């Protein structure tokens, strides 16, 4: 059955990259499902060959950090677009009362083990808001399939009940924690002493009439519980139309910007807003140029960093990988720099501008509200000859199936991908 599932997914490999659920499943399959199958007692045929084959490619496969990052990406999509966990688990990207945000070519449902892993990632960081939602779905799916067992799974109904009960306890819902713990003892492991002690303490708390959060007899719980109100979507609804006084100044035009470079092939310019100044250039880069730039940057991509005081460091509010390309990297980069200089009228030669930064946001990547320019005099930008940033030009190198807009939160509008 596992082999049949893998074979079906291989029929359309591109879908595994486009669909966030399939991408998560692919990472999980490579990191844990295949090893579970290969090292299982059932894999008796060609055992040595299977083990040797896995060891040969093991270093190139996704690691724990990759899988946990993919799980956090699904939670981020859940929050930003107000998606239900039950809908996501069944392969539907839709918020209540709205049309589907995204209709993938191949619909992919998550398994109980998949949902457990997402919930466990949240659980391990003390994020009980997300752990409850995902572990609830895992328990529901495990109950539906109870009695059947998948060779590739690394979790069970007992695991999901155990973690969900403690998540509810940490959230202050002692009665539900008791109910789940009783189910664990009834159907899973009646002799489990730790869960039995927790049941006794849950009953004592309820008898005392208190739902005080506490902690006992559990290994692997990290830090105090976070605030339990649902995380708000990072970006709310935006005004679809500019203010009337701006409409008079918004237009589309062919622009040369007095540049000989654009004389025979003017830039297709669409004014989006006057304040702040936002212009959209159509057909600015060819598909072939985009593929060349992605190919050049690919081997150099590293986790993006942000400025923090005088240091550059990784941050959870910017999830992406990036690389920097000099104009000497390829004639395509040099031509693109020349095109940008022509439409902006700015000098892109060092040290007046930074190199071309190529960013891959991957699965559910994002950059929370921020300024592109430095806001602190301690920023390294002030020590660079180029000085602080005065303008940003963004170019999409890939088609985006859903989301991906650039939002200007103070001005209350966003620019979609074109």
Short mmCIF file of C-alpha atoms in Angstrom, two decimals, residues 7 11 32 34 58 87 94 111 138 159 202 206 209-210 213 221 250 253-254 259 307 336 392 412:
data_model
loop_
_atom_site.label_atom_id
_atom_site.label_comp_id
_atom_site.label_asym_id
_atom_site.label_seq_id
_atom_site.Cartn_x
_atom_site.Cartn_y
_atom_site.Cartn_z
CA UNK A 7 3.95 5.43 -7.23
CA UNK A 11 2.99 10.39 -11.72
CA UNK A 32 10.69 9.35 8.37
CA UNK A 34 10.85 5.47 4.18
CA UNK A 58 20.65 9.53 3.80
CA UNK A 87 -10.28 21.26 5.72
CA UNK A 94 -10.87 27.21 2.02
CA UNK A 111 -2.98 11.02 7.25
CA UNK A 138 -5.11 13.19 14.36
CA UNK A 159 0.31 8.88 21.18
CA UNK A 202 -7.32 15.74 37.15
CA UNK A 206 -12.16 19.07 39.28
CA UNK A 209 -13.48 23.22 41.49
CA UNK A 210 -10.30 24.64 40.02
CA UNK A 213 -2.89 25.17 34.90
CA UNK A 221 7.19 19.79 27.80
CA UNK A 250 -2.94 56.66 -11.72
CA UNK A 253 1.99 54.03 -19.94
CA UNK A 254 4.98 53.02 -22.04
CA UNK A 259 16.94 56.37 -21.31
CA UNK A 307 19.50 43.16 10.88
CA UNK A 336 18.75 42.95 -15.61
CA UNK A 392 13.20 48.54 -3.60
CA UNK A 412 -3.92 49.80 3.48
#
